[in-house]
Coordinates of C-alpha atoms in Angstrom, one line a residue:
X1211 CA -26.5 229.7 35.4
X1212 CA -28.7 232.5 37.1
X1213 CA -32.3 233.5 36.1
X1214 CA -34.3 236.4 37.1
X1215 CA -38.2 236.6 37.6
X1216 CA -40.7 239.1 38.5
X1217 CA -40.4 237.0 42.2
X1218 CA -36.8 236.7 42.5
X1219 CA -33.8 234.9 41.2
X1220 CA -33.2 231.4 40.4
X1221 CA -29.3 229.7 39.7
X1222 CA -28.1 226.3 39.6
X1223 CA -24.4 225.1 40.5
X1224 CA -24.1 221.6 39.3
X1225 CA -27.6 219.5 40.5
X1226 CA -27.8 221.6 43.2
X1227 CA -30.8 224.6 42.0
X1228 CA -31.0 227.7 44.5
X1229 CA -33.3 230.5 44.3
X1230 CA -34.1 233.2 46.7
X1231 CA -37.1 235.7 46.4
X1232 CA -37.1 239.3 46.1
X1233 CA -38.2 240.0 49.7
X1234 CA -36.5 237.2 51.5
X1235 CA -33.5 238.9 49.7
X1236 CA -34.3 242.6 50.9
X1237 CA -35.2 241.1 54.3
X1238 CA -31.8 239.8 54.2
X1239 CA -29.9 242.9 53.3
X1240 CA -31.3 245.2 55.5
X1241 CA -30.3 242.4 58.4
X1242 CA -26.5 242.2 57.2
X1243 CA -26.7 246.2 57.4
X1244 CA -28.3 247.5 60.3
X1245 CA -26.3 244.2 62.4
X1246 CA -23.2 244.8 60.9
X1247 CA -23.3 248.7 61.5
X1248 CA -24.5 248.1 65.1
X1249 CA -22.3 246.0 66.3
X1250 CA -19.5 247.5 64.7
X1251 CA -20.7 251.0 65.9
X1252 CA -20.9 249.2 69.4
X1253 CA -17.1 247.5 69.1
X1254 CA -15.3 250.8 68.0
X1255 CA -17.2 253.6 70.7
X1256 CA -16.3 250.4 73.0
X1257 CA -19.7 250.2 74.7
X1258 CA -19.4 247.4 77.0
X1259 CA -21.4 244.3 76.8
X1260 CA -21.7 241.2 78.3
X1261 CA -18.6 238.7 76.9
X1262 CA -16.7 241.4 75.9
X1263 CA -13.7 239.9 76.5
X1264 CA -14.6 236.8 75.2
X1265 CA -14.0 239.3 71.8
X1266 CA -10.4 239.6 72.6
X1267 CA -10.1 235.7 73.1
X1268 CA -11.1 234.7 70.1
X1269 CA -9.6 237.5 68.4
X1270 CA -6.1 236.0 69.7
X1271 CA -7.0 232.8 69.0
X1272 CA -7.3 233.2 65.0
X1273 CA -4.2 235.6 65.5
X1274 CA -2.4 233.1 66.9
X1275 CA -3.6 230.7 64.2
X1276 CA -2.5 232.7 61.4
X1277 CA 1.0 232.6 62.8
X1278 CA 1.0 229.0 63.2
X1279 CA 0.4 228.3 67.2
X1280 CA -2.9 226.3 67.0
X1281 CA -5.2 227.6 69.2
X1282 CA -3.5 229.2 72.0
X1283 CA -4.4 232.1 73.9
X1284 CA -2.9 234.2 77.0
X1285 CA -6.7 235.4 77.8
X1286 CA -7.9 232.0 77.3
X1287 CA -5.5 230.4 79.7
X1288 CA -6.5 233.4 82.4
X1289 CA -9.6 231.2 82.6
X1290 CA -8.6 228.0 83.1
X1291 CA -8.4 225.2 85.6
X1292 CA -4.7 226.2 86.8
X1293 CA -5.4 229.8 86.9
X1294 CA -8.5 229.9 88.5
X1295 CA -8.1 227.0 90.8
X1296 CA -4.9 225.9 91.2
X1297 CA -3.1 229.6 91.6
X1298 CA -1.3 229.3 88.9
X1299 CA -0.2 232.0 85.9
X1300 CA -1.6 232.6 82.7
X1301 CA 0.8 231.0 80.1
X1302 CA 1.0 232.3 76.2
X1303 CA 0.9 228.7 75.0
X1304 CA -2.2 227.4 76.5
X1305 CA -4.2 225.8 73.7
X1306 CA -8.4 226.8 73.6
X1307 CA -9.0 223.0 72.8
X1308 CA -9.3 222.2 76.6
X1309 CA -12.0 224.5 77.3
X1310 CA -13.7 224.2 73.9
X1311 CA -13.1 221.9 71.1
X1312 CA -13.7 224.3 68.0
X1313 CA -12.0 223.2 65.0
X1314 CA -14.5 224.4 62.6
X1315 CA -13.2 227.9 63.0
X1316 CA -10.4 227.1 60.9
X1317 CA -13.2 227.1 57.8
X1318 CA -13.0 231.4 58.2
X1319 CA -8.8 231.4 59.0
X1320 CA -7.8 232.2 55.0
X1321 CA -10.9 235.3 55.6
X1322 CA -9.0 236.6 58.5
X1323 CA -5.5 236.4 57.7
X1324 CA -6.4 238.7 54.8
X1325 CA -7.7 241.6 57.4
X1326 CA -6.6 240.7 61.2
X1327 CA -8.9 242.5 63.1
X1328 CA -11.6 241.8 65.7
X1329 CA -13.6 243.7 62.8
X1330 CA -13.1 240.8 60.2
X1331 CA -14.7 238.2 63.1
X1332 CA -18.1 240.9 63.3
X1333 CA -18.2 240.6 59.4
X1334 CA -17.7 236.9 59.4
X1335 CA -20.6 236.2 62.2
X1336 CA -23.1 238.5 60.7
X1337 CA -22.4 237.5 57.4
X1338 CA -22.9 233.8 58.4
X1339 CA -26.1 234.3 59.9
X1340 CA -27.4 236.0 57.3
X1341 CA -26.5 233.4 54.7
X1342 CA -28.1 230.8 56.9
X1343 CA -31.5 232.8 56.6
X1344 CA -31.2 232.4 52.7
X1345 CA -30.9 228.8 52.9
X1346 CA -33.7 228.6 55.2
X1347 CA -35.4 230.3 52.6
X1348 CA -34.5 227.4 50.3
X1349 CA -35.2 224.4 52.8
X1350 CA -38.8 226.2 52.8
X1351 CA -39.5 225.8 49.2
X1352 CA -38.9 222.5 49.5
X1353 CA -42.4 222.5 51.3
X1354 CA -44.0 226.1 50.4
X1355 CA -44.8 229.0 48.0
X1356 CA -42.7 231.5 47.7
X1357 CA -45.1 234.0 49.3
X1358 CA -44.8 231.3 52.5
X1359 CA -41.2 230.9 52.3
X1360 CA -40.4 234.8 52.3
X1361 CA -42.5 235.2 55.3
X1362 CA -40.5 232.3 57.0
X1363 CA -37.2 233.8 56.1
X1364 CA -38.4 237.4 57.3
X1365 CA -39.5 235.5 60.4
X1366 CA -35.5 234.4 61.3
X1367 CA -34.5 237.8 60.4
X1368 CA -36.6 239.3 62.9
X1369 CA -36.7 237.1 65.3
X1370 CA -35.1 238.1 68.5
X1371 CA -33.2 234.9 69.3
X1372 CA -31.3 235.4 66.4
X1373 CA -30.3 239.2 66.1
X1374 CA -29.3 239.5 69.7
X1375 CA -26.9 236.7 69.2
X1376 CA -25.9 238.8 66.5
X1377 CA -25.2 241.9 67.9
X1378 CA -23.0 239.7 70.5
X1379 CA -19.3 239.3 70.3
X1380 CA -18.2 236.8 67.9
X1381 CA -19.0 233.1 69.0
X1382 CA -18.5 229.8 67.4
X1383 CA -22.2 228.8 68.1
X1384 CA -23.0 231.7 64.7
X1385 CA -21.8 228.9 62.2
X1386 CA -24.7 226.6 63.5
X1387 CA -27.7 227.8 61.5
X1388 CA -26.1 227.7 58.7
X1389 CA -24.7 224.6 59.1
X1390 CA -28.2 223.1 60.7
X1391 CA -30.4 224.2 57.6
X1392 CA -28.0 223.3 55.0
X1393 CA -27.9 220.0 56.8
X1394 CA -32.1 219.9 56.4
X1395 CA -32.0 220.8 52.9
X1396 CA -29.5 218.6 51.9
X1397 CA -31.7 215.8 53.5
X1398 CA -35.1 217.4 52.1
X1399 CA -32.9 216.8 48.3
X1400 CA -31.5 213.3 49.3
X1401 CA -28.0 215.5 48.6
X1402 CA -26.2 212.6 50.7
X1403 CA -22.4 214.1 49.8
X1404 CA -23.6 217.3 51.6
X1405 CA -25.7 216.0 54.4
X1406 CA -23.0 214.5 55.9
X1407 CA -20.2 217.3 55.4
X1408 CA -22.5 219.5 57.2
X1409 CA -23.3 216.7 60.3
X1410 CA -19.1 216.9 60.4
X1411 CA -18.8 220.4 60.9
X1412 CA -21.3 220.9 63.1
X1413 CA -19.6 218.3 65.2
X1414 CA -16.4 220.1 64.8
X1415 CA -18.1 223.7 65.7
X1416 CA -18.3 222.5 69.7
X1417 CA -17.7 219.9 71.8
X1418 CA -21.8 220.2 72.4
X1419 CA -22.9 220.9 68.8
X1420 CA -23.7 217.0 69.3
X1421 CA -26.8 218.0 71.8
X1422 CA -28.7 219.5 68.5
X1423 CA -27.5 217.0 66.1
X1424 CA -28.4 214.4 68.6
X1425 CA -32.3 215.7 68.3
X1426 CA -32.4 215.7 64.7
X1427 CA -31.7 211.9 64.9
X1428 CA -34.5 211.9 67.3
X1429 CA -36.7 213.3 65.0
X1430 CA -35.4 211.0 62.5
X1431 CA -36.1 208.0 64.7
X1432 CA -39.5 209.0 66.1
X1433 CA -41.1 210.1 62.8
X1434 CA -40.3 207.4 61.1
X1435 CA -38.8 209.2 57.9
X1436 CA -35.5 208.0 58.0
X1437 CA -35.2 205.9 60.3
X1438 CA -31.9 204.3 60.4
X1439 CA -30.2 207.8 59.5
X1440 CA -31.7 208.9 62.9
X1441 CA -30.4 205.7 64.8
X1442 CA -27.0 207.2 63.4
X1443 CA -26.8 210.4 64.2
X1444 CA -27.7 209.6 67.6
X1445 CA -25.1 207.2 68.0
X1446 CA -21.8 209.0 65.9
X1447 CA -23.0 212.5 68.0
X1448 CA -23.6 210.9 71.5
X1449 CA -20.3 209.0 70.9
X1450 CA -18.2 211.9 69.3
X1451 CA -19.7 214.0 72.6
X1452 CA -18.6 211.2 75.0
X1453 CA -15.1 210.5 73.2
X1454 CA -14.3 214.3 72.9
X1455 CA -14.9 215.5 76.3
X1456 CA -13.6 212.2 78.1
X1457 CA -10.3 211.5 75.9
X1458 CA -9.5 214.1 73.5
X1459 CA -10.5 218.0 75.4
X1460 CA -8.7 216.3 78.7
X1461 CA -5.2 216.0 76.8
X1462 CA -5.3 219.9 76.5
X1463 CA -6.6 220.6 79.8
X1464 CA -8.5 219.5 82.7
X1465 CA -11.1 222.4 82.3
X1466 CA -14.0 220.2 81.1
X1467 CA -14.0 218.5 83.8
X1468 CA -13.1 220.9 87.2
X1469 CA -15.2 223.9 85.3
X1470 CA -17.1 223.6 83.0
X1471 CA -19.6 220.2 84.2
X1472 CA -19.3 221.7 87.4
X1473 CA -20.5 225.3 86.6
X1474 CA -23.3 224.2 84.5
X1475 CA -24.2 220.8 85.9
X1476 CA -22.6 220.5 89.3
X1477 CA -25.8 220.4 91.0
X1478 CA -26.1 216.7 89.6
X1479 CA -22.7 215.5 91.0
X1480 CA -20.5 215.5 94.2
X1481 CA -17.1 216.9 94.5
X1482 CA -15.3 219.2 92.5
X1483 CA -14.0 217.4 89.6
X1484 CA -16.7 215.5 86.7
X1485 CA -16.6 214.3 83.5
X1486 CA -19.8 214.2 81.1
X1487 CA -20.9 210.4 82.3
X1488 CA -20.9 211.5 85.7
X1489 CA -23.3 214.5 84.7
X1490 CA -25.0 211.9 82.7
X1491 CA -25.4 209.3 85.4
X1492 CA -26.0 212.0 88.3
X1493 CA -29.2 213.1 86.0
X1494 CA -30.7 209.5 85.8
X1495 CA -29.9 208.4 89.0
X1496 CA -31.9 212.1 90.7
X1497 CA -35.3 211.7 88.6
X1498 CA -36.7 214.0 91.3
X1499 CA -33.4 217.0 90.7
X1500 CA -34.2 216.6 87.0
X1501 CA -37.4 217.3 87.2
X1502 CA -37.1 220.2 89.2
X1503 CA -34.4 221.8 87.1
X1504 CA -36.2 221.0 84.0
X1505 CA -39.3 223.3 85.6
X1506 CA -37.8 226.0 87.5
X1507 CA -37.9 229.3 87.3
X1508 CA -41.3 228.3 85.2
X1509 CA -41.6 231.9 84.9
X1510 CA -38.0 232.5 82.7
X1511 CA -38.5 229.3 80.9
X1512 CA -42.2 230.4 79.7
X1513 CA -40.4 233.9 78.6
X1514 CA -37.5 231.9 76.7
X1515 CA -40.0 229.8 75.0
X1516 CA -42.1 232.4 74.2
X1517 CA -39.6 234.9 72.7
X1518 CA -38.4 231.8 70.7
X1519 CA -41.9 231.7 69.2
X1520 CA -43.0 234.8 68.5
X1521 CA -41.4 235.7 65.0
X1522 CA -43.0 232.3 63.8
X1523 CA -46.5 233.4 65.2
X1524 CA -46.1 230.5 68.2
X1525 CA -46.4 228.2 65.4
X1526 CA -43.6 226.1 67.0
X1527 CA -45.7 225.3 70.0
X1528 CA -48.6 223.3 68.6
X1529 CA -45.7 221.6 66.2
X1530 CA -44.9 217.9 66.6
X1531 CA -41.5 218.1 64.7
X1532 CA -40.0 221.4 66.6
X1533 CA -40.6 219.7 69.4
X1534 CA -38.6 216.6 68.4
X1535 CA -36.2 218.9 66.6
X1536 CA -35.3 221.6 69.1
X1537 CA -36.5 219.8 72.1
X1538 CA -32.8 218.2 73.0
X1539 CA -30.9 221.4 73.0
X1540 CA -33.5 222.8 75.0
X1541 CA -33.4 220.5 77.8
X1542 CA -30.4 220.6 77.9
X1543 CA -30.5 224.8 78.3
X1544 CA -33.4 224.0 80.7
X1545 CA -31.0 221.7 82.9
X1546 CA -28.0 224.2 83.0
X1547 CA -27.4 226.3 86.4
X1548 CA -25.8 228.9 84.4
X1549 CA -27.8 232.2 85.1
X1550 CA -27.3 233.3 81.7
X1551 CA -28.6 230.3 80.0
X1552 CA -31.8 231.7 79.9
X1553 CA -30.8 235.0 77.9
X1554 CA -32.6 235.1 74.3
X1555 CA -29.9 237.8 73.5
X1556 CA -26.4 235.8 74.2
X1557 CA -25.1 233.1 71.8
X1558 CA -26.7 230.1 73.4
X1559 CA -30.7 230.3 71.9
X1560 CA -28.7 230.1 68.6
X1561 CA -28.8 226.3 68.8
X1562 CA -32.3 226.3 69.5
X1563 CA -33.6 228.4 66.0
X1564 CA -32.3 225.8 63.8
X1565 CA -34.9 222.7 64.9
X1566 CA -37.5 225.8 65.7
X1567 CA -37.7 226.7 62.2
X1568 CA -37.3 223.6 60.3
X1569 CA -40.4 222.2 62.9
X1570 CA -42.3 225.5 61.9
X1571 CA -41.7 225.0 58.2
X1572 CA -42.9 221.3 58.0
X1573 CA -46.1 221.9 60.2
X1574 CA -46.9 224.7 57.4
X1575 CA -46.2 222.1 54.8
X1576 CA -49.0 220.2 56.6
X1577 CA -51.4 223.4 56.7
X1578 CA -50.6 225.4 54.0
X1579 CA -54.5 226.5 53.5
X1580 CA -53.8 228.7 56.9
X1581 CA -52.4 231.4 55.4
X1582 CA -54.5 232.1 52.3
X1583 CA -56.6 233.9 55.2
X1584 CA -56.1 237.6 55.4
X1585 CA -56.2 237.9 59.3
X1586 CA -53.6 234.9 59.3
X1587 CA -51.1 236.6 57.8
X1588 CA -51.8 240.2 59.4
X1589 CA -51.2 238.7 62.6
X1590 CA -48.0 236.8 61.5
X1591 CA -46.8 240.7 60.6
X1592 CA -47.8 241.8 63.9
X1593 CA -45.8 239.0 65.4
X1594 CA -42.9 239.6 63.6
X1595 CA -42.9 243.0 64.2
X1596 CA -43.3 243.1 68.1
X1597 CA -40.6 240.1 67.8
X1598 CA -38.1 243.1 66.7
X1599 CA -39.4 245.8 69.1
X1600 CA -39.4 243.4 72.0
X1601 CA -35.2 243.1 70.7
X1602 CA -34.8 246.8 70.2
X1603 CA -36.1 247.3 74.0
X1604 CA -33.9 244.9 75.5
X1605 CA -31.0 246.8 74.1
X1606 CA -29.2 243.4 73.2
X1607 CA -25.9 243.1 74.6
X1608 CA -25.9 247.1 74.7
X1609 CA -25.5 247.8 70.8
X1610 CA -27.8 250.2 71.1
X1611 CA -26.8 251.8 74.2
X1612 CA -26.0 255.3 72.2
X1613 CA -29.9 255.7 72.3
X1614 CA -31.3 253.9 75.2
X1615 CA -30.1 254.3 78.2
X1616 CA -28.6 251.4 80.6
X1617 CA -31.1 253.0 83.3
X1618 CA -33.5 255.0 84.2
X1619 CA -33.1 255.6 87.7
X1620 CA -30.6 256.7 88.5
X1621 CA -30.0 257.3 85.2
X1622 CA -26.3 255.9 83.0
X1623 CA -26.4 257.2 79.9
X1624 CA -23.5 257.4 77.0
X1625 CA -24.3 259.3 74.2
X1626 CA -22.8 258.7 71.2
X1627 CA -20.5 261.9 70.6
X1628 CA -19.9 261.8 74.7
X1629 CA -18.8 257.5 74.3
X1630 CA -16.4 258.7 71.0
X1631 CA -14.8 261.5 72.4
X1632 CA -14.0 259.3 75.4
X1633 CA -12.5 256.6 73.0
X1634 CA -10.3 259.3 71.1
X1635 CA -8.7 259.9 74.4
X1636 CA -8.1 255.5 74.8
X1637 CA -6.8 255.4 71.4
X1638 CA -4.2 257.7 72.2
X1639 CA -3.2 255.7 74.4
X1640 CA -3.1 252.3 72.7
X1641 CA -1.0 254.0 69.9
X1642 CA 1.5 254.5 72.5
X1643 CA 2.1 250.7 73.4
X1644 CA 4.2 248.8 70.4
X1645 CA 2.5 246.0 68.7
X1646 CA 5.0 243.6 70.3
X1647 CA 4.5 245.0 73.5
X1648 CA 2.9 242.9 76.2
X1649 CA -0.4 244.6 77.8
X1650 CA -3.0 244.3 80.6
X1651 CA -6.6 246.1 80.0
X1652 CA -10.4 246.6 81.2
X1653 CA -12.4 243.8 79.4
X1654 CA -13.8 246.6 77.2
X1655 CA -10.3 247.6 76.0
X1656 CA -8.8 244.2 75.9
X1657 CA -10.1 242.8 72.3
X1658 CA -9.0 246.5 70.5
X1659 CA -5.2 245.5 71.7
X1660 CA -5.7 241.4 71.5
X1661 CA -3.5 240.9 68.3
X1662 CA -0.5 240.1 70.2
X1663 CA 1.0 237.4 72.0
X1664 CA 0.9 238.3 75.5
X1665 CA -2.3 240.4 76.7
X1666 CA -4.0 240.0 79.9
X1667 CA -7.4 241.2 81.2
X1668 CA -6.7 243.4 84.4
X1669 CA -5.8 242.9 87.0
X1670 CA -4.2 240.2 86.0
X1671 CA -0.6 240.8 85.3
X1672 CA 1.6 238.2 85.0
X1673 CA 1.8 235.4 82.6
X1674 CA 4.5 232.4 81.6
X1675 CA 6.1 233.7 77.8
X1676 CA 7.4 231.2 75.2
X1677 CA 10.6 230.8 77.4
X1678 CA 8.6 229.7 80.2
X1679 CA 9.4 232.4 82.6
X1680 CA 7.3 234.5 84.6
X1681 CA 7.2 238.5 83.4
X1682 CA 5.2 240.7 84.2
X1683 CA 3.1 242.7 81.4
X1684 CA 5.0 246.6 79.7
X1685 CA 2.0 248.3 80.0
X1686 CA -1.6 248.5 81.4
X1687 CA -4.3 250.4 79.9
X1688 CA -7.9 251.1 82.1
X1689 CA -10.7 252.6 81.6
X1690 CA -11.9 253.2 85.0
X1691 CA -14.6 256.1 84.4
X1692 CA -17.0 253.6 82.5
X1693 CA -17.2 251.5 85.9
X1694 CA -17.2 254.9 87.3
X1695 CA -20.4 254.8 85.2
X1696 CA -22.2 251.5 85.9
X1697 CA -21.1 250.7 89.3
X1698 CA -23.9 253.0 90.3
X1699 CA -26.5 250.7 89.0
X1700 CA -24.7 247.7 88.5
X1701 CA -23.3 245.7 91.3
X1702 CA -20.6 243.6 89.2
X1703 CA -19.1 246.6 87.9
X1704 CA -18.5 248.2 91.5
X1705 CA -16.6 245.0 92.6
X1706 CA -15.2 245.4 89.5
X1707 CA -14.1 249.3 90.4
X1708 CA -12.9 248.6 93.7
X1709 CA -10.7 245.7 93.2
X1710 CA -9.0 247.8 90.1
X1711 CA -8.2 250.9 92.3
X1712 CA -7.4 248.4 95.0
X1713 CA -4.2 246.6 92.5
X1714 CA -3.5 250.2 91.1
X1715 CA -2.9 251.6 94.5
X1716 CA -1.0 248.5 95.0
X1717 CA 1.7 248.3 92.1
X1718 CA 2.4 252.2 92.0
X1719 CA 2.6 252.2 95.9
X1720 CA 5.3 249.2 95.6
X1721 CA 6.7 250.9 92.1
X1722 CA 6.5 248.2 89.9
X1723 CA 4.7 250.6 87.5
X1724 CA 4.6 254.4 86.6
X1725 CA 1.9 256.7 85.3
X1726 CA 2.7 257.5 81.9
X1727 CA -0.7 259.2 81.9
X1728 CA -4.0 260.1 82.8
X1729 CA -7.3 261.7 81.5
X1730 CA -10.7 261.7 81.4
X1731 CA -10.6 258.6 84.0
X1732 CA -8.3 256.6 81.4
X1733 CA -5.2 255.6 83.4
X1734 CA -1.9 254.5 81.3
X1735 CA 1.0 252.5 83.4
X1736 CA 4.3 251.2 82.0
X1737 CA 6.4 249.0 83.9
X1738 CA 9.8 249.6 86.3
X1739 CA 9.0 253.2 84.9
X1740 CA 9.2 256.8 87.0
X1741 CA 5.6 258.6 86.8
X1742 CA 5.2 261.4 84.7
X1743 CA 4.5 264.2 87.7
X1744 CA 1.3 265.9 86.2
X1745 CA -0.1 262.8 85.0
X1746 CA 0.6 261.5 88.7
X1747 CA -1.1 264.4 90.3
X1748 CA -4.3 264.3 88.0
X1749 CA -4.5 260.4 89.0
X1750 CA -4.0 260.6 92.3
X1751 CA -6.9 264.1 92.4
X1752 CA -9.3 261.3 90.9
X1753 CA -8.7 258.5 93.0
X1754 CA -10.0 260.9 95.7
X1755 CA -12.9 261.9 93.7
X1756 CA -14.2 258.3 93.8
X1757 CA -12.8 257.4 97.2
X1758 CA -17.1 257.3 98.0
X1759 CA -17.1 254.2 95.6
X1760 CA -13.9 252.6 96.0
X1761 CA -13.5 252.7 99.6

């Protein structure tokens, strides 16, 4: 039953009574638009962005899962232990689980079997985050007027934590806010059933969905509300973390333990192998390291903290219960020797917003009288809006690369009609290479070509197939005139350059491939197969053209 008002709209499904307001709902709309047309826009002119590839893995990994093999993933296994360690081959079987435990991604599975397509994951992420903002809206009223509410929810929707995530490749970590604040309202109605359906899937979303779970218990505990729900949720998500990562992620692969806790926490531990209680104990047992993690670089910390706070006019600050709420996930961000923790735009401030704005919206509950001044809420406006110019400046995750350029000086610049003419020419390409075919790409390409079985990220370009032997991949698609591009500016993409040439020059020196073609600094191999002449020629009259670079 659904009723309209001058304010907004009001239904009820069973007990459960929703209602959104008329601006929350535009603020909402425009989000799902411009997002969803950006970061498609980005995806299909194949502007490169950071994770790129990680597009293509999970793009294989819900193909793979529509036809049955749980999971696995040829460009997933390309980063694992064995491969990166231990020498070994990428293998088509290699099952996800080992490096993250994501169940919860099953939930969108019946969505994308009906379109496969790295496409359908965009519309499911965006679409996700912008249903989370509407429940926010809800959790809100629980507290606030409408008026109050709508500026909360217009808050998330411009707050920069949450559209660069959004403009990012799909990630598991999009399914959290929504999870997180239908969690808090459930609690905020005493909807029991619901609380603890949500607190399951956001245990199934990641192996360290626990981390922000874990804090809401704290909050639970410390203020006293609920206290024994608090004592639980800290002991079913510290154990679920502990079991998982320990027992369960170690049957699949060894990766939790020889990467992952020693990329982000190895500065705790000795050796090159450690399991979560060894992060866990190497942190208690090194006060002195913890502390000195926990505070440097103060500079990027204060910047991370303050970007989180600006949509909700710093309100989170001075609150109590964001503290509590978000404070666990963000020592834990705070302690990580990742270099990209620290990025407002990439998936990993998502787990912060939830406790953010559930601590902002009780503090209000406590002050509502703030806001019935003018000036208050001119300068929540104001804080909003340089929230989404701040966003629109850093040119998250290069969605908006078709109007500001990567740099200045020297200056790398795509335009739009430049970037699409270029991709016309890698399409051609791709429609060239069978659908059953097996293919190695540029990161930037891979995700476009990652409904298959067996696809590699170049240069890799072997793997182990379903018969367990070693073959080599049919084709190999690069795009070598975008690093042409960036490696001018950016260092990663020269190394990136020069070891590409480097295997090129390699396998068509030693024949194992042919050029099948070659334009516009797109090059197009197939395997044990004689080079085209002309498309040989204008190949080899290019390589010498960026010798400078490459050599």
């Amino acid at each position: 039953m659904s009723q309209e008002s001058s304010s907004g709209w009001k239904w009820q499904t069973g007990p459960m009574v929703w209602e959104v307001s008329r601006g929350a709902l535009m603020a909402a709309a425009l989000f799902w638009v411009v997002v969803l047309v950006l970061v498609l826009h980005r995806h299909h002119a194949m502007y490169p962005s950071y994770a790129s590839f990680d597009q293509g893995i999970f793009n294989q990994v819900f193909w793979n899962n529509s036809h049955g093999r749980w999971f696995q993933s040829s460009l997933s296994s390309s980063l694992s232990t064995p491969v990166v360690h231990d020498g070994q081959v990428p293998d088509v079987s290699y099952r996800r689980l080992g490096q993250h435990f994501t169940p919860a991604l099953l939930l969108w599975l019946p969505i994308y079997a009906i379109a496969p397509s790295p496409t359908t994951l965009f519309i499911i992420q965006v679409t996700l985050v912008t249903l989370a903002g509407l429940v926010l809206y809800n959790l809100a009223r629980c507290y606030l007027t409408p008026q109050l509410s709508t500026l909360i929810a217009i808050s998330y929707y411009g707050a920069n934590s949450v559209i660069g995530p959004s403009l990012a490749n799909f990630h598991d970590i999009c399914q959290l806010p929504l999870f997180f604040f239908s969690l808090f309202l459930a609690l905020e109605k005493r909807w029991w059933a619901l609380f603890w359906i949500m607190a399951g899937l956001i245990l199934l979303v990641r192996e360290d969905a626990g981390v922000a779970l874990f804090g809401v218990g704290v909050y639970l505990l410390v203020s006293r509300r609920y206290p024994w729900l608090g004592a639980i949720l800290c002991g079913l998500s510290l154990g679920y973390m502990l079991l998982l990562t320990n027992l369960i992620m170690p049957l699949f692969s060894e990766d939790i333990s020889r990467r992952f806790m020693i990329e982000q926490f190895g500065q705790y531990v000795e050796g090159d192998e450690a399991s979560t209680l060894d992060v866990i104990g190497g942190m208690v047992s090194n006060p002195g390291r913890l502390l000195q993690e926990l505070v440097n670089p103060l500079g990027d910390k204060i910047r991370y903290l303050l970007g989180h706070w600006l949509p909700l006019m710093f309100i989170p600050a001075i609150a109590p219960s964001a503290w509590l709420l978000a404070g666990v996930p963000l020592l834990k961000t705070f302690l990580r020797q990742d270099p990209i923790a620290l990025s407002i735009n990439l998936r990993y401030s998502m787990n912060i917003v939830p406790g953010l704005f559930y601590g902002a919206v009780l503090w209000w509950s406590v002050h509502p009288q703030a806001i019935r001044q003018r000036w208050v809420r001119g300068l929540w406006i104001a804080a909003i809006t340089l929230s989404i110019l701040f966003t629109i400046t850093s040119n998250p995750n290069r969605s908006l690369s078709f109007i500001i350029p990567d740099s200045i000086q020297p200056q790398v610049y795509l335009p739009a009609p430049q970037q699409w003419q270029h991709v016309a020419k890698i399409r051609g390409f791709m429609a060239e290479i069978p659908r059953d075919a097996s293919v190695s790409a540029t990161s930037h390409i891979v995700a476009h070509l990652s409904s298959r079985r067996q696809v590699l990220r170049f240069p890799d370009l072997s793997l182990q197939n379903d018969a367990d032997e070693v073959v080599e991949m049919d084709y190999v698609l690069l795009d070598l005139e975008q690093l042409v591009t960036y490696q001018t500016v950016f260092a990663d993409d020269r190394q990136r350059l020069q070891r590409a040439v480097r295997v090129v020059d390699r396998i068509l020196e030693r024949d194992r491939y042919g050029v099948q073609g070659f334009t516009d600094g797109i090059l197009f191999l197939r395997r044990a197969t004689p080079s085209q002449p002309d498309a040989l020629a204008a190949w080899q009259a290019y390589r010498q053209a960026i010798a400078a670079a490459v050599d």
